[in-house]
Amino acid sequence: MSRRTDHTDTTSLENFLRPIVEQFGCDLEAADLAPAGRRRLLRVLVDRDGGISLDDVAEVTRAISKALDSDDIMGDGAYTLEVSSPGVDRPLTLPRHWRRNVKRLVAVTLTAGGKVTGRIKSASDEAAELDVDGKAQTVAYADVAKAKVQIEFNRAAGNDETETPADGTVEEN
């Protein structure tokens, strides 16, 4: 049985890539294969608790590249590999996404209608506790139609003691 795929087969790619990414303590957030002229572009998004550095991305990229070179899952066609971390505009769809964004402001659209905007205080496997205008509000993930981190350009100083940029960038002093 050949795993060869000259077309977009996201499930096979994710199943192939997940154990490689997990060796580095990372989660595979997404794998997407799209046409790019005569080539194909394989985009792989990885993340982990505490954020991911550029060095981490480079290590994961080398491991994925080596694994793809030794397997025929990509077929014979030329492709470009792009590995990165999800940006802040990624929707919060899994409990780990909420956990990784504790202390950030999030806009939530509820399945029953209505919207809530608040800062994530904590996140469990079932729900997140938000600070909505100084009042605690629990939002169950099952009640969320859509949730996204809000970009804050004027956030007050002193509010990001242990915060790691959600785009995986690392600041050096």
Short mmCIF file of C-alpha atoms in Angstrom, two decimals:
data_model
loop_
_atom_site.label_atom_id
_atom_site.label_comp_id
_atom_site.label_asym_id
_atom_site.label_seq_id
_atom_site.Cartn_x
_atom_site.Cartn_y
_atom_site.Cartn_z
CA MET A 1 0.00 0.00 0.00
CA SER A 2 1.56 3.25 -1.12
CA ARG A 3 1.07 6.48 0.79
CA ARG A 4 2.05 8.46 -2.28
CA THR A 5 -0.07 11.52 -2.83
CA ASP A 6 0.31 13.93 -5.73
CA HIS A 7 -2.85 15.71 -4.57
CA THR A 8 -3.95 17.41 -1.39
CA ASP A 9 -4.48 14.76 1.27
CA THR A 10 -4.40 16.67 4.53
CA THR A 11 -5.26 13.72 6.76
CA SER A 12 -2.38 11.57 5.47
CA LEU A 13 0.03 14.49 5.74
CA GLU A 14 -1.05 15.31 9.30
CA ASN A 15 -0.76 11.66 10.36
CA PHE A 16 2.73 11.53 8.83
CA LEU A 17 3.89 14.85 10.33
CA ARG A 18 2.34 14.67 13.82
CA PRO A 19 4.86 12.21 15.38
CA ILE A 20 7.78 14.17 13.90
CA VAL A 21 6.52 17.45 15.38
CA GLU A 22 5.68 15.82 18.73
CA GLN A 23 9.34 14.70 19.13
CA PHE A 24 10.10 18.38 19.79
CA GLY A 25 7.32 18.81 22.36
CA CYS A 26 5.18 20.66 19.83
CA ASP A 27 1.63 20.27 18.56
CA LEU A 28 0.83 20.06 14.87
CA GLU A 29 -1.79 22.78 14.46
CA ALA A 30 -2.32 22.42 10.72
CA ALA A 31 -0.82 21.05 7.53
CA ASP A 32 -1.96 22.37 4.18
CA LEU A 33 -0.81 21.50 0.68
CA ALA A 34 -1.67 24.02 -2.04
CA PRO A 35 -0.62 24.56 -5.65
CA ALA A 36 2.00 27.27 -6.18
CA GLY A 37 2.71 27.53 -9.88
CA ARG A 38 4.46 24.35 -11.05
CA ARG A 39 5.26 23.44 -7.46
CA ARG A 40 3.19 22.78 -4.39
CA LEU A 41 3.45 24.62 -1.09
CA LEU A 42 3.34 22.53 2.08
CA ARG A 43 2.51 24.82 5.00
CA VAL A 44 2.94 23.33 8.45
CA LEU A 45 1.86 25.20 11.59
CA VAL A 46 3.35 24.13 14.92
CA ASP A 47 2.99 25.51 18.43
CA ARG A 48 3.48 24.55 22.06
CA ASP A 49 2.77 25.79 25.55
CA GLY A 50 5.02 28.75 26.31
CA GLY A 51 5.34 29.59 22.62
CA ILE A 52 7.80 28.46 19.99
CA SER A 53 11.06 30.18 19.09
CA LEU A 54 12.66 30.58 15.68
CA ASP A 55 15.31 28.03 16.72
CA ASP A 56 12.52 25.56 17.53
CA VAL A 57 10.91 26.17 14.14
CA ALA A 58 14.29 25.59 12.44
CA GLU A 59 14.76 22.26 14.26
CA VAL A 60 11.26 21.08 13.39
CA THR A 61 11.75 22.19 9.77
CA ARG A 62 14.97 20.15 9.45
CA ALA A 63 13.30 17.06 10.91
CA ILE A 64 10.25 17.37 8.65
CA SER A 65 12.42 17.97 5.58
CA LYS A 66 14.56 14.92 6.35
CA ALA A 67 11.47 12.73 6.89
CA LEU A 68 9.85 13.94 3.66
CA ASP A 69 13.08 13.29 1.72
CA SER A 70 13.14 9.67 2.92
CA ASP A 71 9.45 8.95 2.21
CA ASP A 72 7.32 9.14 -0.93
CA ILE A 73 4.27 10.75 0.70
CA MET A 74 4.80 13.93 -1.38
CA GLY A 75 5.10 12.00 -4.64
CA ASP A 76 7.41 13.05 -7.46
CA GLY A 77 6.30 16.66 -7.86
CA ALA A 78 8.37 19.59 -6.63
CA TYR A 79 7.24 21.28 -3.44
CA THR A 80 8.26 24.02 -1.05
CA LEU A 81 8.14 23.40 2.72
CA GLU A 82 7.10 26.28 4.99
CA VAL A 83 7.02 25.71 8.77
CA SER A 84 5.80 28.45 11.11
CA SER A 85 3.75 29.13 14.20
CA PRO A 86 0.11 30.22 14.00
CA GLY A 87 -0.44 33.96 14.09
CA VAL A 88 -2.57 35.82 16.58
CA ASP A 89 -5.44 35.86 14.10
CA ARG A 90 -5.88 32.09 14.39
CA PRO A 91 -9.32 31.19 15.79
CA LEU A 92 -9.35 29.59 19.24
CA THR A 93 -10.83 26.16 18.52
CA LEU A 94 -9.17 23.84 21.06
CA PRO A 95 -8.67 24.07 24.83
CA ARG A 96 -4.90 24.37 24.33
CA HIS A 97 -5.44 27.47 22.17
CA TRP A 98 -7.31 29.12 25.05
CA ARG A 99 -4.68 28.02 27.59
CA ARG A 100 -1.86 29.45 25.47
CA ASN A 101 -3.61 32.81 25.31
CA VAL A 102 -4.30 33.35 29.03
CA LYS A 103 -4.06 37.09 29.82
CA ARG A 104 -4.98 38.07 26.26
CA LEU A 105 -8.14 39.88 25.22
CA VAL A 106 -10.52 37.70 23.20
CA ALA A 107 -13.72 38.37 21.26
CA VAL A 108 -16.19 35.50 21.46
CA THR A 109 -19.30 34.94 19.34
CA LEU A 110 -21.68 32.58 21.13
CA THR A 111 -23.69 29.85 19.39
CA ALA A 112 -26.88 31.17 21.04
CA GLY A 113 -26.16 34.62 19.60
CA GLY A 114 -24.48 37.52 21.25
CA LYS A 115 -20.88 38.46 21.73
CA VAL A 116 -18.56 38.65 24.71
CA THR A 117 -15.20 40.42 24.86
CA GLY A 118 -12.94 39.79 27.81
CA ARG A 119 -9.49 38.85 28.99
CA ILE A 120 -8.82 35.13 29.47
CA LYS A 121 -8.12 34.55 33.18
CA SER A 122 -7.88 30.75 33.01
CA ALA A 123 -8.72 27.87 30.71
CA SER A 124 -9.67 24.26 31.44
CA ASP A 125 -10.53 21.41 29.09
CA GLU A 126 -14.22 22.47 29.00
CA ALA A 127 -14.37 26.23 29.51
CA ALA A 128 -12.50 29.50 29.89
CA GLU A 129 -12.98 32.10 32.58
CA LEU A 130 -12.97 35.60 31.19
CA ASP A 131 -12.67 38.96 32.90
CA VAL A 132 -15.44 40.96 31.24
CA ASP A 133 -15.31 44.56 32.45
CA GLY A 134 -14.04 43.48 35.86
CA LYS A 135 -16.53 40.62 36.30
CA ALA A 136 -15.70 36.92 35.95
CA GLN A 137 -17.67 35.09 33.25
CA THR A 138 -17.28 31.42 32.40
CA VAL A 139 -17.63 30.54 28.72
CA ALA A 140 -18.01 26.85 27.84
CA TYR A 141 -16.25 25.95 24.60
CA ALA A 142 -19.40 24.10 23.50
CA ASP A 143 -21.19 27.49 23.53
CA VAL A 144 -18.58 29.21 21.34
CA ALA A 145 -19.29 29.72 17.65
CA LYS A 146 -16.10 31.73 17.06
CA ALA A 147 -13.33 33.18 19.22
CA LYS A 148 -10.30 35.25 18.27
CA VAL A 149 -7.57 37.03 20.17
CA GLN A 150 -7.82 40.80 19.85
CA ILE A 151 -4.67 42.69 18.96
CA GLU A 152 -3.96 45.38 21.55
CA PHE A 153 -1.72 48.24 20.47
CA ASN A 154 -2.29 50.39 23.55
CA ARG A 155 -2.14 47.77 26.29
CA ALA A 156 -1.09 49.28 29.61
CA ALA A 157 2.52 48.69 30.65
CA GLY A 158 3.14 45.99 33.23
CA ASN A 159 0.40 43.63 32.01
CA ASP A 160 2.64 41.18 30.19
CA GLU A 161 4.89 39.75 32.90
CA THR A 162 5.16 36.24 31.48
CA GLU A 163 3.44 36.67 28.16
CA THR A 164 4.98 35.08 25.07
CA PRO A 165 4.08 36.50 21.65
CA ALA A 166 1.46 34.24 20.05
CA ASP A 167 3.17 34.48 16.66
CA GLY A 168 6.19 32.61 17.97
CA THR A 169 8.59 35.53 17.72
CA VAL A 170 11.26 35.94 20.34
CA GLU A 171 12.58 39.30 21.50
CA GLU A 172 16.26 39.57 22.29
CA ASN A 173 17.69 42.33 24.46
#
